[in-house]
Amino acid sequence: MKALVLSGGGSKGSYQVGVWKALRELNIKFDIVTGTSVGALNGAMIVQNDYRKAVSIWKKINLKVLFGEDAIESTNNFEIYKMYSKHFLKYGGMNVRDLEKLIRKSLNLRRFYNSKINYGLTAYNLTSKEAIELQKKDIERLQLDDYLMASASCFPAFKKKDIEGEKHIDGGYHDNLPINLALDMGADEIIAVDLNAPGLKKSPKKKAKITYIKPRNKLTNFLNFYEKGTESNMKFGYNDTMKTFGKFEGNKYTFRKNQLEKNRLLYQETYLHVLNKILKYKKVIKSFEELINTNITIEDETKDEIFEKLMLKIMESTAKSFKLDETRVYTHHSFNKLLQIELKKYLKDEIETNEPCKKKEIELYKLIKEAEYQELRKQALLNPIDTLKAIYIYTICEA
């Protein structure tokens, strides 16, 4: 049986909705869903097969829902922590009454309990000091929302959840990625979405085919809920899942299938021609291996494969420097076009301000245009990454 396992992670949980969108497109179905904390909440939506409702919930969850009039709008982690700390000291944790109402309203008990997908969640009973692992059959209909909120009660940020006189807190205090619960429920194939958030994680107790999906980009702070962050998290979840299953390419940036090979075929000859003018070939190969950060040798992979890996590393480093959108899905053409546009902006600013651009790769790009190879050789030793980025910029602009 196939299971989807969803970790806890607060606001990072919107990433899992993006994962779900991709899995739906890939027509990957599940017999079991298990989750902890926000993963338990998302899991309930998956079991009742209500993707639109899940997206709607995440668009409504923000700091105002959690803090009311005391909410601030900030992406500053210190300010966010201070707000949570203030509520803990004053009230013993944040009151999530409005969030509970939103979850309760979103649950469709008929669809949830009639679903063919089995379900499990984790929480921690602070009163009895016992971990809780509950399956769908163990949860009474009228208590489903209570146990979902118990699993997501991220103490001390949130108040403890009272169920029948006993205090419960976040399932992350027991197992923040409940793979073992899925195994106990009969899973032998698992897709585990790990948000890399605070919490205990237990190693799988028996062998199974496990595919991990983890964020490759920086997500929102797990305690900060805001619409723009929710949207970017969802896009990252979608992109990473499509990359995991070979439909997209890239690492921190995302490219459609086969775009990296097309890019290599288009620019490899020019790139290597310029690179060979700066460095001797043996040094080029050594640089390839160091930059790729693996133990490969020429015997392990072809020069083309090595170059493609190097090119991706350089492309993504350049895009990061030029602040290209990390959530977007690119073709090689759209990616390079945006780099060209950004380069023109920096060069225009130089002219208008009469001040040289502070970006090293642009300084080196201008040296390449001026054929200052002696100076470039010196710079290559001092700034190898920036030199390779400059060559890439030159290649896509001048080839």
Short mmCIF file of N, CA and C in Angstrom, two decimals, residues 141-270:
data_model
loop_
_atom_site.label_atom_id
_atom_site.label_comp_id
_atom_site.label_asym_id
_atom_site.label_seq_id
_atom_site.Cartn_x
_atom_site.Cartn_y
_atom_site.Cartn_z
N ARG A 141 -16.28 11.10 15.34
CA ARG A 141 -16.59 12.16 14.38
C ARG A 141 -16.58 13.54 15.03
N LEU A 142 -17.19 13.65 16.17
CA LEU A 142 -17.32 14.96 16.80
C LEU A 142 -16.03 15.41 17.48
N GLN A 143 -15.02 14.56 17.47
CA GLN A 143 -13.74 14.95 18.08
C GLN A 143 -12.62 15.09 17.06
N LEU A 144 -12.94 14.94 15.79
CA LEU A 144 -11.90 15.04 14.76
C LEU A 144 -11.20 16.39 14.81
N ASP A 145 -11.99 17.49 14.86
CA ASP A 145 -11.37 18.81 14.88
C ASP A 145 -10.54 19.02 16.14
N ASP A 146 -10.96 18.43 17.27
CA ASP A 146 -10.20 18.55 18.52
C ASP A 146 -8.83 17.90 18.38
N TYR A 147 -8.79 16.70 17.83
CA TYR A 147 -7.51 16.00 17.72
C TYR A 147 -6.62 16.61 16.63
N LEU A 148 -7.23 17.18 15.59
CA LEU A 148 -6.43 17.91 14.60
C LEU A 148 -5.75 19.10 15.26
N MET A 149 -6.50 19.84 16.07
CA MET A 149 -5.92 21.00 16.75
C MET A 149 -4.93 20.58 17.84
N ALA A 150 -5.18 19.43 18.46
CA ALA A 150 -4.23 18.92 19.45
C ALA A 150 -2.90 18.61 18.78
N SER A 151 -2.96 17.96 17.61
CA SER A 151 -1.74 17.62 16.89
C SER A 151 -0.97 18.87 16.48
N ALA A 152 -1.72 19.98 16.25
CA ALA A 152 -1.10 21.22 15.76
C ALA A 152 -0.87 22.25 16.86
N SER A 153 -1.04 21.86 18.12
CA SER A 153 -0.85 22.81 19.23
C SER A 153 0.63 22.96 19.54
N CYS A 154 1.26 23.83 18.79
CA CYS A 154 2.71 24.02 18.89
C CYS A 154 3.07 24.79 20.15
N PHE A 155 3.04 24.11 21.28
CA PHE A 155 3.36 24.72 22.57
C PHE A 155 4.87 25.00 22.64
N PRO A 156 5.30 26.16 23.14
CA PRO A 156 4.55 27.19 23.87
C PRO A 156 3.97 28.30 23.02
N ALA A 157 4.17 28.27 21.69
CA ALA A 157 3.60 29.33 20.85
C ALA A 157 2.07 29.30 20.91
N PHE A 158 1.49 28.09 20.86
CA PHE A 158 0.04 27.93 20.96
C PHE A 158 -0.30 27.39 22.35
N LYS A 159 -1.53 27.65 22.76
CA LYS A 159 -2.00 27.08 24.03
C LYS A 159 -2.15 25.57 23.91
N LYS A 160 -2.07 24.88 25.05
CA LYS A 160 -2.34 23.45 25.06
C LYS A 160 -3.80 23.21 24.71
N LYS A 161 -4.05 22.10 24.05
CA LYS A 161 -5.42 21.77 23.65
C LYS A 161 -6.06 20.84 24.68
N ASP A 162 -7.19 21.25 25.21
CA ASP A 162 -7.89 20.46 26.22
C ASP A 162 -8.90 19.54 25.53
N ILE A 163 -8.76 18.23 25.79
CA ILE A 163 -9.73 17.25 25.31
C ILE A 163 -10.14 16.38 26.50
N GLU A 164 -11.40 16.50 26.89
CA GLU A 164 -11.96 15.73 28.01
C GLU A 164 -11.09 15.88 29.26
N GLY A 165 -10.68 17.12 29.53
CA GLY A 165 -9.95 17.42 30.75
C GLY A 165 -8.46 17.11 30.71
N GLU A 166 -7.96 16.64 29.57
CA GLU A 166 -6.53 16.34 29.46
C GLU A 166 -5.88 17.28 28.45
N LYS A 167 -4.65 17.70 28.79
CA LYS A 167 -3.94 18.67 27.96
C LYS A 167 -3.11 17.96 26.88
N HIS A 168 -3.21 18.48 25.66
CA HIS A 168 -2.48 17.90 24.53
C HIS A 168 -1.64 18.97 23.84
N ILE A 169 -0.50 18.55 23.32
CA ILE A 169 0.36 19.46 22.57
C ILE A 169 0.79 18.80 21.25
N ASP A 170 1.50 19.57 20.49
CA ASP A 170 1.90 19.22 19.12
C ASP A 170 2.51 17.83 18.99
N GLY A 171 2.13 17.13 17.92
CA GLY A 171 2.68 15.80 17.66
C GLY A 171 4.16 15.80 17.37
N GLY A 172 4.72 16.98 17.08
CA GLY A 172 6.16 17.07 16.84
C GLY A 172 6.99 16.73 18.07
N TYR A 173 6.36 16.76 19.25
CA TYR A 173 7.05 16.35 20.47
C TYR A 173 7.20 14.82 20.53
N HIS A 174 6.49 14.14 19.65
CA HIS A 174 6.59 12.67 19.59
C HIS A 174 7.28 12.22 18.30
N ASP A 175 6.72 12.59 17.15
CA ASP A 175 7.30 12.21 15.86
C ASP A 175 6.80 13.20 14.81
N ASN A 176 7.69 14.06 14.36
CA ASN A 176 7.29 15.12 13.44
C ASN A 176 7.17 14.65 11.98
N LEU A 177 7.58 13.43 11.71
CA LEU A 177 7.43 12.84 10.37
C LEU A 177 6.99 11.39 10.56
N PRO A 178 5.69 11.16 10.72
CA PRO A 178 5.19 9.84 11.16
C PRO A 178 5.22 8.74 10.10
N ILE A 179 6.44 8.41 9.68
CA ILE A 179 6.62 7.31 8.74
C ILE A 179 6.27 5.98 9.41
N ASN A 180 6.68 5.82 10.66
CA ASN A 180 6.42 4.55 11.35
C ASN A 180 4.93 4.30 11.55
N LEU A 181 4.18 5.36 11.76
CA LEU A 181 2.72 5.20 11.87
C LEU A 181 2.17 4.67 10.55
N ALA A 182 2.66 5.20 9.43
CA ALA A 182 2.23 4.71 8.11
C ALA A 182 2.61 3.25 7.91
N LEU A 183 3.82 2.88 8.36
CA LEU A 183 4.25 1.49 8.25
C LEU A 183 3.36 0.57 9.08
N ASP A 184 3.01 1.02 10.29
CA ASP A 184 2.11 0.24 11.15
C ASP A 184 0.73 0.06 10.52
N MET A 185 0.35 1.02 9.69
CA MET A 185 -0.96 0.96 9.04
C MET A 185 -0.92 0.15 7.75
N GLY A 186 0.25 -0.40 7.43
CA GLY A 186 0.34 -1.32 6.29
C GLY A 186 1.06 -0.78 5.08
N ALA A 187 1.64 0.39 5.16
CA ALA A 187 2.31 0.97 3.99
C ALA A 187 3.61 0.23 3.68
N ASP A 188 3.88 0.02 2.40
CA ASP A 188 5.17 -0.53 1.98
C ASP A 188 5.85 0.39 0.96
N GLU A 189 5.15 1.46 0.58
CA GLU A 189 5.70 2.48 -0.32
C GLU A 189 5.25 3.84 0.20
N ILE A 190 6.20 4.75 0.39
CA ILE A 190 5.90 6.01 1.07
C ILE A 190 6.48 7.20 0.32
N ILE A 191 5.69 8.26 0.24
CA ILE A 191 6.19 9.57 -0.15
C ILE A 191 6.13 10.43 1.10
N ALA A 192 7.29 10.86 1.58
CA ALA A 192 7.39 11.62 2.83
C ALA A 192 7.75 13.06 2.53
N VAL A 193 6.90 13.98 2.96
CA VAL A 193 7.14 15.41 2.74
C VAL A 193 7.66 16.00 4.05
N ASP A 194 8.95 16.26 4.08
CA ASP A 194 9.64 16.71 5.29
C ASP A 194 9.94 18.19 5.18
N LEU A 195 9.32 19.00 6.03
CA LEU A 195 9.49 20.46 5.97
C LEU A 195 10.72 20.96 6.71
N ASN A 196 11.50 20.04 7.26
CA ASN A 196 12.73 20.42 7.99
C ASN A 196 12.44 21.43 9.09
N ALA A 197 11.35 21.21 9.80
CA ALA A 197 10.94 22.11 10.89
C ALA A 197 11.33 21.51 12.23
N PRO A 198 11.33 22.33 13.31
CA PRO A 198 11.65 21.80 14.64
C PRO A 198 10.73 20.66 15.04
N GLY A 199 11.28 19.68 15.74
CA GLY A 199 10.51 18.53 16.20
C GLY A 199 11.32 17.25 16.12
N LEU A 200 10.88 16.23 16.85
CA LEU A 200 11.56 14.94 16.85
C LEU A 200 11.17 14.14 15.61
N LYS A 201 12.13 13.45 15.05
CA LYS A 201 11.85 12.57 13.90
C LYS A 201 12.45 11.21 14.17
N LYS A 202 11.65 10.18 14.00
CA LYS A 202 12.11 8.82 14.28
C LYS A 202 12.48 8.11 12.98
N SER A 203 13.55 7.33 13.05
CA SER A 203 14.00 6.58 11.88
C SER A 203 13.00 5.47 11.56
N PRO A 204 12.80 5.18 10.28
CA PRO A 204 11.89 4.07 9.91
C PRO A 204 12.33 2.78 10.57
N LYS A 205 11.37 2.06 11.16
CA LYS A 205 11.72 0.85 11.91
C LYS A 205 11.79 -0.40 11.02
N LYS A 206 11.37 -0.27 9.78
CA LYS A 206 11.53 -1.39 8.85
C LYS A 206 11.68 -0.85 7.43
N LYS A 207 12.16 -1.71 6.56
CA LYS A 207 12.46 -1.28 5.20
C LYS A 207 11.18 -1.03 4.41
N ALA A 208 11.24 0.01 3.61
CA ALA A 208 10.15 0.34 2.70
C ALA A 208 10.72 1.26 1.63
N LYS A 209 10.06 1.34 0.51
CA LYS A 209 10.48 2.28 -0.52
C LYS A 209 9.99 3.66 -0.12
N ILE A 210 10.93 4.55 0.20
CA ILE A 210 10.57 5.89 0.67
C ILE A 210 11.15 6.94 -0.27
N THR A 211 10.29 7.78 -0.79
CA THR A 211 10.69 8.93 -1.60
C THR A 211 10.51 10.18 -0.76
N TYR A 212 11.59 10.90 -0.52
CA TYR A 212 11.52 12.11 0.30
C TYR A 212 11.37 13.34 -0.60
N ILE A 213 10.50 14.23 -0.20
CA ILE A 213 10.37 15.54 -0.83
C ILE A 213 10.66 16.58 0.24
N LYS A 214 11.71 17.36 0.01
CA LYS A 214 12.12 18.38 0.98
C LYS A 214 12.31 19.71 0.26
N PRO A 215 12.06 20.82 0.97
CA PRO A 215 12.25 22.13 0.34
C PRO A 215 13.70 22.35 -0.09
N ARG A 216 13.88 22.80 -1.32
CA ARG A 216 15.21 23.14 -1.83
C ARG A 216 15.48 24.63 -1.68
N ASN A 217 14.43 25.39 -1.43
CA ASN A 217 14.54 26.84 -1.26
C ASN A 217 14.14 27.22 0.16
N LYS A 218 14.44 28.44 0.53
CA LYS A 218 14.08 28.92 1.86
C LYS A 218 12.59 29.20 1.92
N LEU A 219 11.89 28.56 2.85
CA LEU A 219 10.47 28.80 3.06
C LEU A 219 10.29 29.89 4.12
N THR A 220 9.05 30.24 4.38
CA THR A 220 8.75 31.22 5.41
C THR A 220 9.16 30.69 6.78
N ASN A 221 9.39 31.60 7.72
CA ASN A 221 9.61 31.19 9.10
C ASN A 221 8.37 30.44 9.59
N PHE A 222 8.56 29.33 10.29
CA PHE A 222 7.44 28.45 10.60
C PHE A 222 6.36 29.09 11.47
N LEU A 223 6.66 30.24 12.10
CA LEU A 223 5.67 30.92 12.92
C LEU A 223 5.05 32.13 12.24
N ASN A 224 5.46 32.40 11.00
CA ASN A 224 4.96 33.59 10.32
C ASN A 224 4.03 33.21 9.17
N PHE A 225 2.77 33.61 9.30
CA PHE A 225 1.75 33.30 8.31
C PHE A 225 1.37 34.58 7.56
N TYR A 226 1.66 34.64 6.27
CA TYR A 226 1.25 35.78 5.47
C TYR A 226 1.05 35.32 4.02
N GLU A 227 0.18 36.04 3.31
CA GLU A 227 -0.30 35.55 2.01
C GLU A 227 0.81 35.34 0.99
N LYS A 228 1.71 36.31 0.88
CA LYS A 228 2.77 36.19 -0.11
C LYS A 228 3.66 34.99 0.18
N GLY A 229 3.95 34.77 1.47
CA GLY A 229 4.76 33.62 1.85
C GLY A 229 4.05 32.31 1.56
N THR A 230 2.74 32.28 1.81
CA THR A 230 1.94 31.09 1.52
C THR A 230 2.00 30.75 0.03
N GLU A 231 1.86 31.75 -0.81
CA GLU A 231 1.88 31.53 -2.26
C GLU A 231 3.23 31.00 -2.73
N SER A 232 4.32 31.58 -2.22
CA SER A 232 5.65 31.12 -2.64
C SER A 232 5.92 29.71 -2.13
N ASN A 233 5.51 29.40 -0.90
CA ASN A 233 5.68 28.05 -0.37
C ASN A 233 4.97 27.02 -1.25
N MET A 234 3.75 27.33 -1.66
CA MET A 234 2.99 26.42 -2.51
C MET A 234 3.71 26.17 -3.84
N LYS A 235 4.23 27.23 -4.43
CA LYS A 235 4.94 27.09 -5.70
C LYS A 235 6.19 26.25 -5.53
N PHE A 236 6.91 26.45 -4.43
CA PHE A 236 8.10 25.65 -4.17
C PHE A 236 7.73 24.17 -4.01
N GLY A 237 6.65 23.90 -3.31
CA GLY A 237 6.21 22.52 -3.12
C GLY A 237 5.87 21.84 -4.43
N TYR A 238 5.18 22.58 -5.29
CA TYR A 238 4.83 22.06 -6.61
C TYR A 238 6.09 21.79 -7.44
N ASN A 239 6.97 22.77 -7.50
CA ASN A 239 8.19 22.64 -8.31
C ASN A 239 9.07 21.49 -7.83
N ASP A 240 9.26 21.39 -6.52
CA ASP A 240 10.14 20.35 -5.97
C ASP A 240 9.59 18.96 -6.24
N THR A 241 8.28 18.83 -6.17
CA THR A 241 7.66 17.52 -6.43
C THR A 241 7.83 17.13 -7.89
N MET A 242 7.62 18.07 -8.79
CA MET A 242 7.79 17.79 -10.21
C MET A 242 9.25 17.46 -10.53
N LYS A 243 10.18 18.08 -9.83
CA LYS A 243 11.59 17.75 -10.01
C LYS A 243 11.91 16.36 -9.45
N THR A 244 11.32 16.06 -8.30
CA THR A 244 11.55 14.75 -7.67
C THR A 244 11.13 13.61 -8.60
N PHE A 245 10.05 13.83 -9.34
CA PHE A 245 9.54 12.78 -10.23
C PHE A 245 9.95 12.98 -11.69
N GLY A 246 10.98 13.82 -11.89
CA GLY A 246 11.61 13.92 -13.20
C GLY A 246 10.84 14.70 -14.26
N LYS A 247 9.84 15.47 -13.86
CA LYS A 247 9.07 16.24 -14.83
C LYS A 247 9.66 17.63 -15.05
N PHE A 248 10.33 18.16 -14.05
CA PHE A 248 11.06 19.42 -14.16
C PHE A 248 12.52 19.15 -13.83
N GLU A 249 13.36 20.15 -14.09
CA GLU A 249 14.80 20.05 -13.82
C GLU A 249 15.25 21.23 -12.97
N GLY A 250 16.47 21.11 -12.44
CA GLY A 250 17.04 22.20 -11.67
C GLY A 250 17.18 21.85 -10.21
N ASN A 251 17.68 22.80 -9.44
CA ASN A 251 17.83 22.62 -8.01
C ASN A 251 17.02 23.69 -7.29
N LYS A 252 17.61 24.86 -7.05
CA LYS A 252 16.86 25.95 -6.43
C LYS A 252 16.00 26.70 -7.45
N TYR A 253 16.41 26.67 -8.69
CA TYR A 253 15.58 27.20 -9.78
C TYR A 253 14.98 26.03 -10.55
N THR A 254 13.91 26.29 -11.27
CA THR A 254 13.15 25.22 -11.90
C THR A 254 13.05 25.43 -13.40
N PHE A 255 13.35 24.36 -14.14
CA PHE A 255 13.32 24.41 -15.61
C PHE A 255 12.45 23.28 -16.14
N ARG A 256 11.81 23.53 -17.24
CA ARG A 256 11.02 22.49 -17.87
C ARG A 256 11.94 21.38 -18.39
N LYS A 257 11.37 20.23 -18.61
CA LYS A 257 12.10 19.04 -19.02
C LYS A 257 12.96 19.31 -20.25
N ASN A 258 14.21 18.85 -20.19
CA ASN A 258 15.19 18.90 -21.29
C ASN A 258 15.72 20.31 -21.60
N GLN A 259 15.34 21.30 -20.81
CA GLN A 259 15.81 22.66 -21.08
C GLN A 259 17.30 22.83 -20.79
N LEU A 260 17.82 22.12 -19.80
CA LEU A 260 19.24 22.23 -19.47
C LEU A 260 20.11 21.65 -20.58
N GLU A 261 19.65 20.56 -21.17
CA GLU A 261 20.41 19.99 -22.28
C GLU A 261 20.38 20.92 -23.50
N LYS A 262 19.21 21.50 -23.78
CA LYS A 262 19.11 22.45 -24.90
C LYS A 262 20.02 23.64 -24.67
N ASN A 263 20.08 24.10 -23.44
CA ASN A 263 20.94 25.23 -23.11
C ASN A 263 22.41 24.87 -23.32
N ARG A 264 22.79 23.66 -22.91
CA ARG A 264 24.17 23.22 -23.08
C ARG A 264 24.52 23.13 -24.56
N LEU A 265 23.65 22.53 -25.35
CA LEU A 265 23.92 22.37 -26.78
C LEU A 265 24.06 23.73 -27.47
N LEU A 266 23.33 24.70 -26.98
CA LEU A 266 23.34 26.02 -27.60
C LEU A 266 24.60 26.81 -27.25
N TYR A 267 25.09 26.65 -25.99
CA TYR A 267 26.13 27.55 -25.51
C TYR A 267 27.45 26.89 -25.14
N GLN A 268 27.51 25.56 -25.12
CA GLN A 268 28.71 24.89 -24.63
C GLN A 268 29.97 25.28 -25.42
N GLU A 269 29.87 25.29 -26.72
CA GLU A 269 31.06 25.56 -27.55
C GLU A 269 31.62 26.95 -27.25
N THR A 270 30.74 27.96 -27.21
CA THR A 270 31.20 29.32 -26.95
C THR A 270 31.75 29.45 -25.54
#
